[in-house]
CSV table of C-alpha atoms in Angstrom, one decimal:
chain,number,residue,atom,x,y,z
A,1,UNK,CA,-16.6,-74.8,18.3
A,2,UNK,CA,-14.9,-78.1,17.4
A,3,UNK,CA,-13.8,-77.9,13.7
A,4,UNK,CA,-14.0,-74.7,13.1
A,5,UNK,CA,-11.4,-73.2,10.2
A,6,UNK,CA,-8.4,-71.0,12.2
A,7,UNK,CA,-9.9,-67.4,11.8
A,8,UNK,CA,-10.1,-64.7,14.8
A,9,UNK,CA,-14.0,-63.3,15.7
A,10,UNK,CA,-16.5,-62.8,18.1
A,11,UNK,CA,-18.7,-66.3,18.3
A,12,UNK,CA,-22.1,-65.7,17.3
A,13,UNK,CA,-25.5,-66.7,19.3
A,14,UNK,CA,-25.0,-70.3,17.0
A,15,UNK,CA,-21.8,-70.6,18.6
A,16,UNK,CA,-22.9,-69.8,21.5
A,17,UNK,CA,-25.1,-72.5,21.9
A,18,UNK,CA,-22.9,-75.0,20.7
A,19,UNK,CA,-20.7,-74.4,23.4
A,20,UNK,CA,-23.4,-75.0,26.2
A,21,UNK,CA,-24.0,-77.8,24.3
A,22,UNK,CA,-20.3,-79.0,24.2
A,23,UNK,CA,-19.6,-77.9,27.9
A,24,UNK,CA,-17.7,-74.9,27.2
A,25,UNK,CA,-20.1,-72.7,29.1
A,26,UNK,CA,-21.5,-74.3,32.3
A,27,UNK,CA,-24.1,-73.1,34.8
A,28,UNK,CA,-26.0,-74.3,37.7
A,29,UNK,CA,-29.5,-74.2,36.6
A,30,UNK,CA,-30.0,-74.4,33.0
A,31,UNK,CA,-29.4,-71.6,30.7
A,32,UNK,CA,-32.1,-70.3,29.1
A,33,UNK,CA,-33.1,-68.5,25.8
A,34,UNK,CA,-33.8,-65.3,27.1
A,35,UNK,CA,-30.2,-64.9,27.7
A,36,UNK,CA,-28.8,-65.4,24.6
A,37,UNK,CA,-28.1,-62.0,22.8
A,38,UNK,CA,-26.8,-62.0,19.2
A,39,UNK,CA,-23.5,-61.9,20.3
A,40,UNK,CA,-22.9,-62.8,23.8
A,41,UNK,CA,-24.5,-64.3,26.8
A,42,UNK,CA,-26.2,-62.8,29.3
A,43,UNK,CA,-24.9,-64.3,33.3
A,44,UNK,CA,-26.9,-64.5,36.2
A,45,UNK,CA,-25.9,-63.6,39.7
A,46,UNK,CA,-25.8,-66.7,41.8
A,47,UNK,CA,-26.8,-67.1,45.5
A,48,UNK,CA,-23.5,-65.9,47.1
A,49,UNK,CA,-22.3,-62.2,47.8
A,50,UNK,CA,-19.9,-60.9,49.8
A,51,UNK,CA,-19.6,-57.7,51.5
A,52,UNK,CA,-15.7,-56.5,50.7
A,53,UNK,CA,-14.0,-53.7,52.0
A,54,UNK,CA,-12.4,-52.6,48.3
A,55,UNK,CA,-12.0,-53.8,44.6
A,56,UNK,CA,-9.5,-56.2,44.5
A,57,UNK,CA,-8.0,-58.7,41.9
A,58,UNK,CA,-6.9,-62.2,42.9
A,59,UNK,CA,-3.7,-62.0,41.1
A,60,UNK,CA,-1.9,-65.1,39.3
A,61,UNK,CA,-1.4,-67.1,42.4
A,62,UNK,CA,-4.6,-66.9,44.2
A,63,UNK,CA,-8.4,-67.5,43.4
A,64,UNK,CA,-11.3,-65.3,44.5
A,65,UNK,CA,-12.4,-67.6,46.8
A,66,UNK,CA,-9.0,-66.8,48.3
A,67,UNK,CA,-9.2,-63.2,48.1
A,68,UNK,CA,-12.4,-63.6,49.8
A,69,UNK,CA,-11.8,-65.9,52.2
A,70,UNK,CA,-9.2,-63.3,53.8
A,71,UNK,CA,-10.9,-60.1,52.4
A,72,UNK,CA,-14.9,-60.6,53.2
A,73,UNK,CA,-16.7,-58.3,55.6
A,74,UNK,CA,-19.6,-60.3,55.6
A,75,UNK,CA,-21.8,-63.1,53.1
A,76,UNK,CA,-25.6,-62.6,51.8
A,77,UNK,CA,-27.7,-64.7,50.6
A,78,UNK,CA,-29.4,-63.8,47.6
A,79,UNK,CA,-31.9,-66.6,47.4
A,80,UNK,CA,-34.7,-64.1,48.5
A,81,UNK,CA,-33.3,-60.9,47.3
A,82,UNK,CA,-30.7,-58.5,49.0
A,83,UNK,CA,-30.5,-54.6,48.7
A,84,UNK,CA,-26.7,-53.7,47.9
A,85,UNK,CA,-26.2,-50.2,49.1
A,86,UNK,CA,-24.4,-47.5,46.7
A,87,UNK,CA,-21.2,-46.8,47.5
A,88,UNK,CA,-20.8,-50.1,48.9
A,89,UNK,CA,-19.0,-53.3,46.9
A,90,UNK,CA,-19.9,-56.6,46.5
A,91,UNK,CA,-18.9,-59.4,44.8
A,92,UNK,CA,-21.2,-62.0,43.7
A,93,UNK,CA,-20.4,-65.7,42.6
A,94,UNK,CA,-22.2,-66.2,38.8
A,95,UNK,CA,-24.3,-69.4,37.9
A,96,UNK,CA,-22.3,-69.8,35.3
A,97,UNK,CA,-18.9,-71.2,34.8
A,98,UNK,CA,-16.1,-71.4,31.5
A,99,UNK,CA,-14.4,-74.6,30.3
A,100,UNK,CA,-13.0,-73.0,27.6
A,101,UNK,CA,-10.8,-74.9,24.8
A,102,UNK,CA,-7.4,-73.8,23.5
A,103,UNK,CA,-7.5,-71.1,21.1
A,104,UNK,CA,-10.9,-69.7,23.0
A,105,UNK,CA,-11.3,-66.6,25.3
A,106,UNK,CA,-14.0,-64.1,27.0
A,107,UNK,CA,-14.6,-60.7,27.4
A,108,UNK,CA,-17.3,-59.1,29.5
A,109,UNK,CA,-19.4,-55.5,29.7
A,110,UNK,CA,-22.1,-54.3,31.8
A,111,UNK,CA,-25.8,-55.0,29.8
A,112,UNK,CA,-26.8,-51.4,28.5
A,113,UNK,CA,-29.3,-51.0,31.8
A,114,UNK,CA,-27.1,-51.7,34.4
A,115,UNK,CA,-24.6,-48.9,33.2
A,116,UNK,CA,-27.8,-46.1,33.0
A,117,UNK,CA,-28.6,-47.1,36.3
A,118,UNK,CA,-24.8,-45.9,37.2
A,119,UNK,CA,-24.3,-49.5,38.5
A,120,UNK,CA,-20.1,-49.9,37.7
A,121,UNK,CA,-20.0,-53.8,37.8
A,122,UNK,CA,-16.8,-55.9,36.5
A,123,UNK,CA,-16.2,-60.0,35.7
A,124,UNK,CA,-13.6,-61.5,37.7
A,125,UNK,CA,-12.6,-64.9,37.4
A,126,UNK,CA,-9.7,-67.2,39.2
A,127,UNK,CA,-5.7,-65.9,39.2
A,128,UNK,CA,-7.1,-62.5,37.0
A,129,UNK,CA,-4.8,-59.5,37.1
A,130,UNK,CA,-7.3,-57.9,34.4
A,131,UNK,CA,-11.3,-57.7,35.5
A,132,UNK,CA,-13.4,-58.1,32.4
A,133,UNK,CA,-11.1,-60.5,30.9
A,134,UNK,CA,-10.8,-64.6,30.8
A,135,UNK,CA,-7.8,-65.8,29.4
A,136,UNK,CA,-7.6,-68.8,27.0
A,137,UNK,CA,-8.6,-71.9,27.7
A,138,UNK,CA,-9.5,-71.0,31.3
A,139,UNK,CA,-11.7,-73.1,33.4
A,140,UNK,CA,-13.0,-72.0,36.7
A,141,UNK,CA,-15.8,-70.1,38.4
A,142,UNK,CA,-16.7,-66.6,37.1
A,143,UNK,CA,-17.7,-63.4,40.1
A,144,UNK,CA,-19.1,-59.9,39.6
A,145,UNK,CA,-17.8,-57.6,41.1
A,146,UNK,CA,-20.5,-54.5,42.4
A,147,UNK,CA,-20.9,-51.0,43.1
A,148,UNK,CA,-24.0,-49.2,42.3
A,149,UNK,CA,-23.1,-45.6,42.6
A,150,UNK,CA,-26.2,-43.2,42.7
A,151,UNK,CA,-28.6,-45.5,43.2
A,152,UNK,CA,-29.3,-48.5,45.9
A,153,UNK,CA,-30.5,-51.7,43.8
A,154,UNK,CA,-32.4,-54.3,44.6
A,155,UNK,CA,-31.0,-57.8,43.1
A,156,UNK,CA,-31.5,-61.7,43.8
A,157,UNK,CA,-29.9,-64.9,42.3
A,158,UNK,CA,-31.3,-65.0,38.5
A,159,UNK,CA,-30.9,-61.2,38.1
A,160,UNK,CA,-28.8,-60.4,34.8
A,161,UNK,CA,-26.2,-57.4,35.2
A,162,UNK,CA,-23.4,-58.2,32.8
A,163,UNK,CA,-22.9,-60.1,28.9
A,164,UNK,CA,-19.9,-62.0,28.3
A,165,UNK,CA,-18.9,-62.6,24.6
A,166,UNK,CA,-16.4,-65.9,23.4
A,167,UNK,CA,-13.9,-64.7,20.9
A,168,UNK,CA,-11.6,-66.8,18.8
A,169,UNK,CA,-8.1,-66.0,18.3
A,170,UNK,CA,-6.7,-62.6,18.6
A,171,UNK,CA,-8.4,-59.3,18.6
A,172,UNK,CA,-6.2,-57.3,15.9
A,173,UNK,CA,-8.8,-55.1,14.2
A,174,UNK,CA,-6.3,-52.1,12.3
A,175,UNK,CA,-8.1,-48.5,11.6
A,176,UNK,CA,-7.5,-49.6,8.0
A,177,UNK,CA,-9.7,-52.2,8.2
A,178,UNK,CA,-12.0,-49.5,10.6
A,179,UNK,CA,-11.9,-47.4,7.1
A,180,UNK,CA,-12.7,-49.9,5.0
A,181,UNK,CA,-15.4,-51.0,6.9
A,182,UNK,CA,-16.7,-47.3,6.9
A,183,UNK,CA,-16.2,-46.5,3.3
A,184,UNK,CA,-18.7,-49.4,2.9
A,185,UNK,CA,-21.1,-49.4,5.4
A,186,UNK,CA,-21.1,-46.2,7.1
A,187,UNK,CA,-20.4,-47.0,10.7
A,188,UNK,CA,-21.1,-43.7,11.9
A,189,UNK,CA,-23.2,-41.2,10.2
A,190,UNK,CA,-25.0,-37.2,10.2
A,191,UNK,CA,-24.1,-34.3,9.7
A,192,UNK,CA,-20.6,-34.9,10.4
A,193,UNK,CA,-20.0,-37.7,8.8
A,194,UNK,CA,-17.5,-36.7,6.7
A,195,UNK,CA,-15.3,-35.8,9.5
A,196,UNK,CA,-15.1,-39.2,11.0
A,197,UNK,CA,-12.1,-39.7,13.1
A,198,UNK,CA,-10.7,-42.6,13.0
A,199,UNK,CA,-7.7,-43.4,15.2
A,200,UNK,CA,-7.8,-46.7,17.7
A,201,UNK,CA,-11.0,-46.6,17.1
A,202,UNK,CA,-14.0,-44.5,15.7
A,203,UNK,CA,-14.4,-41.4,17.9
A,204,UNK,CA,-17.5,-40.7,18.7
A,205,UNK,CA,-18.5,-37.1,20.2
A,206,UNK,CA,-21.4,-35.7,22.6
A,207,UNK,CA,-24.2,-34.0,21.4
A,208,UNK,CA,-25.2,-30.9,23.1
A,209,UNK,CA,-28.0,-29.7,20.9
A,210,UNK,CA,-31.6,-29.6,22.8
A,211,UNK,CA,-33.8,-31.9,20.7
A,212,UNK,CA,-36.4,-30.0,19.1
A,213,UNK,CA,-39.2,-31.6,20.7
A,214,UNK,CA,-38.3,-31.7,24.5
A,215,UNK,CA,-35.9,-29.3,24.3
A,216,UNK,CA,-33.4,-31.7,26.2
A,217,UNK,CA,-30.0,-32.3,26.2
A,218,UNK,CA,-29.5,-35.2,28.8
A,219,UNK,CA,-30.3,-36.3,32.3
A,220,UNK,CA,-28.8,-36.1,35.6
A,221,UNK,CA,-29.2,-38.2,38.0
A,222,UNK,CA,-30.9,-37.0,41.7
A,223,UNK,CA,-28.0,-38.0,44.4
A,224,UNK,CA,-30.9,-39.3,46.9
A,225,UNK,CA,-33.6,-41.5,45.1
A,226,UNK,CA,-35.0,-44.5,45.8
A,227,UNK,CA,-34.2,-47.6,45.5
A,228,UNK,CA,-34.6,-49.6,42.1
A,229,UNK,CA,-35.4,-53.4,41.6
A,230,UNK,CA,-33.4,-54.2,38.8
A,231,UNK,CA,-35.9,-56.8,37.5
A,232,UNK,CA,-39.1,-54.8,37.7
A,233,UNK,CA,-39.2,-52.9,34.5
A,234,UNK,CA,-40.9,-50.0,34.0
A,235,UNK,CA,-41.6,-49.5,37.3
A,236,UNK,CA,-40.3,-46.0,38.7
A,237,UNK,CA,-41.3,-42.9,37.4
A,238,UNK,CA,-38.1,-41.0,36.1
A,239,UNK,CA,-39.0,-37.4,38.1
A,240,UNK,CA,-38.4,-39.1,41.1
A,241,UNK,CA,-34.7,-40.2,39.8
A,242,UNK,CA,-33.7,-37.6,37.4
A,243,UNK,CA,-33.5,-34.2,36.6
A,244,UNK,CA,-33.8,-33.0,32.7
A,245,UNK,CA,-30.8,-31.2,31.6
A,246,UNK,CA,-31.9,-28.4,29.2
A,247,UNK,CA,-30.2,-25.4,27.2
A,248,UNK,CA,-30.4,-23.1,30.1
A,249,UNK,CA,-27.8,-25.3,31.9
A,250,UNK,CA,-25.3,-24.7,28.8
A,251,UNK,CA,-22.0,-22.5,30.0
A,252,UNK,CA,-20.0,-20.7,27.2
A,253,UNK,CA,-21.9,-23.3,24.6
A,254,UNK,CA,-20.8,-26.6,26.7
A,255,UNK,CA,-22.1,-28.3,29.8
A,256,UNK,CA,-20.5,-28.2,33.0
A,257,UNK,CA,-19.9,-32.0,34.8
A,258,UNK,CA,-20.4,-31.5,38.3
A,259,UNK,CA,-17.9,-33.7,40.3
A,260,UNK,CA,-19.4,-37.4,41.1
A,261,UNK,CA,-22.6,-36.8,39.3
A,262,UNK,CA,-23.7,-39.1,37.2
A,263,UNK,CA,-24.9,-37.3,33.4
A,264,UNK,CA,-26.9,-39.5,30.6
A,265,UNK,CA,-26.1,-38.0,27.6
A,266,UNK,CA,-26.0,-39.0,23.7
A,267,UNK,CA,-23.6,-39.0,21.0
A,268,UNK,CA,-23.9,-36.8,17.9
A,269,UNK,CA,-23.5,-39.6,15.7
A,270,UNK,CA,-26.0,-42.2,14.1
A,271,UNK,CA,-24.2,-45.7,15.0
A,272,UNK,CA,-24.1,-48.6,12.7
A,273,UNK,CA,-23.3,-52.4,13.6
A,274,UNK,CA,-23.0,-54.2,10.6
A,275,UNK,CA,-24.8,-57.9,10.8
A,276,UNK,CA,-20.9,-59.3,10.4
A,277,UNK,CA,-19.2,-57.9,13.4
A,278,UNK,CA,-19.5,-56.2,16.8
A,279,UNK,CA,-18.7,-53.0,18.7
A,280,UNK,CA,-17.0,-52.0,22.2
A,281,UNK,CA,-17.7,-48.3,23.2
A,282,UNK,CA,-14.0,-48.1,24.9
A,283,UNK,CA,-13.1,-45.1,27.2
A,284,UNK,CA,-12.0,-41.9,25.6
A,285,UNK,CA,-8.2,-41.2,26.6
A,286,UNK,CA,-8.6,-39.3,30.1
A,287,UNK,CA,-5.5,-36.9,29.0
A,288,UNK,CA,-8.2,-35.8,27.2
A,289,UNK,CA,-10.4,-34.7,30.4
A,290,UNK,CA,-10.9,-36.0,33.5
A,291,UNK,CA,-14.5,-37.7,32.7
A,292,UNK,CA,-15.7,-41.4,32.3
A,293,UNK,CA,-18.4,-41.8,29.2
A,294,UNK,CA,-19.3,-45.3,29.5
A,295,UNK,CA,-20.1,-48.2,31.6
A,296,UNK,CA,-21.7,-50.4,29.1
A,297,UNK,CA,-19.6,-50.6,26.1
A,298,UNK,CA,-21.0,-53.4,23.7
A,299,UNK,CA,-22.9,-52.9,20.5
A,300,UNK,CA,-24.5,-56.3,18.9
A,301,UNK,CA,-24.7,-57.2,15.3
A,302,UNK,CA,-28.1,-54.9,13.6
A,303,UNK,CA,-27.5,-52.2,16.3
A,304,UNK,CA,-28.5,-49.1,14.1
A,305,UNK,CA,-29.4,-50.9,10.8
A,306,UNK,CA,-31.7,-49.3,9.2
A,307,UNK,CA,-32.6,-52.6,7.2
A,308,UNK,CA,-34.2,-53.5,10.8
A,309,UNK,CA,-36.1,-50.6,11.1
A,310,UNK,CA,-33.4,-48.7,13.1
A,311,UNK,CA,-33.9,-44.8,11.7
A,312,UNK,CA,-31.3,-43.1,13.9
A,313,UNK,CA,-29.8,-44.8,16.4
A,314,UNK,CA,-27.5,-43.2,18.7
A,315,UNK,CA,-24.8,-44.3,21.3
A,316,UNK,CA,-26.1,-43.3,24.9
A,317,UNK,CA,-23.4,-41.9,27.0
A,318,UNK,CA,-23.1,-42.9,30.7
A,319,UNK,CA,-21.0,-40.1,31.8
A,320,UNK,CA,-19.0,-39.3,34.9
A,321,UNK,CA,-16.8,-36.2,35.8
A,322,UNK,CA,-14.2,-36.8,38.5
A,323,UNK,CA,-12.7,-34.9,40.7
A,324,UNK,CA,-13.2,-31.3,39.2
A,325,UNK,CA,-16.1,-29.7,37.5
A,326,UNK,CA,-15.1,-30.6,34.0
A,327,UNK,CA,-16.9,-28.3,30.7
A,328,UNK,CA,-17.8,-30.3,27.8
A,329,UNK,CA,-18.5,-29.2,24.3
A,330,UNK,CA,-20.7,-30.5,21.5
A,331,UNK,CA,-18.9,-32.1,19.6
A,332,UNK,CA,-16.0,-33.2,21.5
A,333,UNK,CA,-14.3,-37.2,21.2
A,334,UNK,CA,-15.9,-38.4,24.2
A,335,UNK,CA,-15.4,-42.8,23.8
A,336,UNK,CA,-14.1,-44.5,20.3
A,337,UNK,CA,-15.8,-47.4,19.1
A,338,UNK,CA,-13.4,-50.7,17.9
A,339,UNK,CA,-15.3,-53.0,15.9
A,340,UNK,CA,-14.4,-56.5,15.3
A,341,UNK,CA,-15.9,-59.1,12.9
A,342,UNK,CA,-17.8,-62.0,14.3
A,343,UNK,CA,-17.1,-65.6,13.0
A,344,UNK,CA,-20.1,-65.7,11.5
A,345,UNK,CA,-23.0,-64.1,11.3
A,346,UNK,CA,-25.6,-64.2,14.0
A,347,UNK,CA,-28.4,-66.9,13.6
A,348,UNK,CA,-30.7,-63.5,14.9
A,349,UNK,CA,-29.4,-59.8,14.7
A,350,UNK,CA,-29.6,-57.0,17.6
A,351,UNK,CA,-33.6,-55.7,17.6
A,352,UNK,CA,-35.0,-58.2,14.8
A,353,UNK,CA,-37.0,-59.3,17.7
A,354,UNK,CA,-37.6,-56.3,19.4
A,355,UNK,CA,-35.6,-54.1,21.7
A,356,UNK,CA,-35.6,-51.6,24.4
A,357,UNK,CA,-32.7,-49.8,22.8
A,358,UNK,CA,-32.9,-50.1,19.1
A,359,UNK,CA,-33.6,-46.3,17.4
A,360,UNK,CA,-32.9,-44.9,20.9
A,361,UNK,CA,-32.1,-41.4,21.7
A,362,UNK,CA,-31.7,-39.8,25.1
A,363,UNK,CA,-33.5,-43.1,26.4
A,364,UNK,CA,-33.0,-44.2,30.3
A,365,UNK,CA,-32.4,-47.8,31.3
A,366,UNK,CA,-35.8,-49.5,31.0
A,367,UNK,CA,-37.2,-49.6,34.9
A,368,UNK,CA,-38.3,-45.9,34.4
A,369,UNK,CA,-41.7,-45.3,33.0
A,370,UNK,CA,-40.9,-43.4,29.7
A,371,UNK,CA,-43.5,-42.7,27.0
């Protein structure tokens, strides 16, 4: 990171590295490959959790070894594995740690299967008053904070919930440079692409049409399953956790969100990451309805690209209604995604190798047997 010319953007996996190298990014057992994503870094739970009565932030004067050392209901050990409990929260001290430099700060999201397993997870770190966020320069410890909310999950030290992402300088991306961006690459596309909307953002809206070989529209998750191991892929079959949502639950052409049920659902748009930047799936307005559509919110370079054998890649929605039953419509502005340009492009772009998630459609996280 040392030398670098003054420019803003998201530091790719090269970077990345370099700054394990350089001591930017510190853990207590080595960091390996496997955790390097195109654009961020994937951090593992350590072997500390605590038991806490509520979310909390430590504020500017206090640490979260502070917070906890009042606020704590009780420590586990995750050494051997722990079951947190939904409804419950935890927070979890991370093997990893930030020595940042001047001019450097982090950003966090939920990996894609932690949010369609309806886990709602958040980075803290020392003397926050924003989760997700690490401020310039900072150097301290990093914490997840923990909910799961439908389902119980089973996690130990070494389990990987959440990415976090080094970005230099400011974020300041304008919906000019949005619509330049998609005059020449086509971030979104279908259909509809001619009436893209962008405004803070590129909206994105739900897709309600049954697919034409299932006949499905989403899922829903069943309130009492059983519990998941979130490193044991492909190892629960999805009856026995979901429900199918079809055209026969359609009301007056839109789908009624039940209060506190947790929907998956997928956008009507293709999405596009170009190789030179990234995407955050940010939360639609909630004057708009009183629904959450995301959890995990972070699109790597080559999501969608059809150069990497993407045909068709939409954005899974992790939605939530709250409070009151709450009717969506196809095609209604559900999340907006802000794209931002890296600093360079990634040494290794989103599904060249692989992915659970590239050309997706209505896909569940991966720990469900799907064909």
């Amino acid at each position: 990171m040392q030398g670098q010319p003054p420019q803003n953007g998201i530091l790719p996996v090269q970077h990345l590295q370099q700054a394990i190298h350089d001591g930017a990014i510190l853990a207590d057992q080595q960091i390996t490959a496997a955790q390097l994503q195109p654009a961020s870094l994937d951090l593992r739970l350590g072997i500390d959790a605590w038991r806490v009565q509520a979310s909390f932030l430590p504020g500017s004067k206090m640490t979260v070894a502070d917070k906890l050392a009042k606020f704590a209901m009780h420590k586990i050990d995750l050494s051997d594995g722990a079951v947190l409990e939904r409804g419950c929260v935890y927070i979890v001290k991370l093997q990893e740690s930030l020595a940042l430099p001047r001019g450097v700060s982090a950003m966090a999201n939920p990996k894609s299967s932690t949010g369609r397993l309806d886990i709602f997870t958040r980075l803290i770190c020392d003397h926050a008053n924003e989760f997700e966020l690490v401020s310039d320069g900072y150097k301290g410890p990093l914490y997840a904070e923990i909910s799961p909310r439908t389902f119980s999950v089973l996690v130990r030290a070494g389990s990987r919930l959440s990415q976090l992402r080094l970005r230099q300088g400011q974020a300041n991306v304008s919906d000019d440079a949005m619509q330049s961006l998609h005059t020449v690459v086509g971030l979104v596309h279908g259909a509809w692409s001619d009436e893209v909307d962008i405004q803070d953002g590129v909206g994105l809206t739900v897709n309600l049409e049954p697919d034409q070989k299932s006949g499905m529209i989403g899922w829903r998750a069943r309130k009492h399953a059983g519990l998941i191991d979130v490193d044991a892929p492909a190892s629960q079959p999805v009856d026995a956790f979901w429900e199918r949502v079809a055209s026969a639950d359609l009301t007056a052409g839109g789908l009624v969100l039940n209060p506190d049920e947790f929907y998956i659902l997928a956008s009507r748009e293709f999405v596009t990451v170009p190789k030179n930047h990234a995407a955050e799936m940010r939360a639609y307005d909630t004057r708009e309805g009183e629904f959450r559509a995301h959890y995990a919110g972070f699109f790597d370079p080559g999501f969608g690209m059809a150069e990497l054998g993407a045909e068709g890649t939409r954005a899974v929605l992790e939605v939530r209604s709250h409070d009151v039953p709450f009717l969506i419509d196809q095609g209604q502005t559900v999340c907006r995604l802000v794209y931002e340009p890296m600093l360079a492009v990634p040494q290794r772009l989103y599904g060249a190798g692989g992915s659970n998630y590239q050309s997706q459609g209505l896909r569940l996280a991966k720990h469900f047997i799907q064909d």
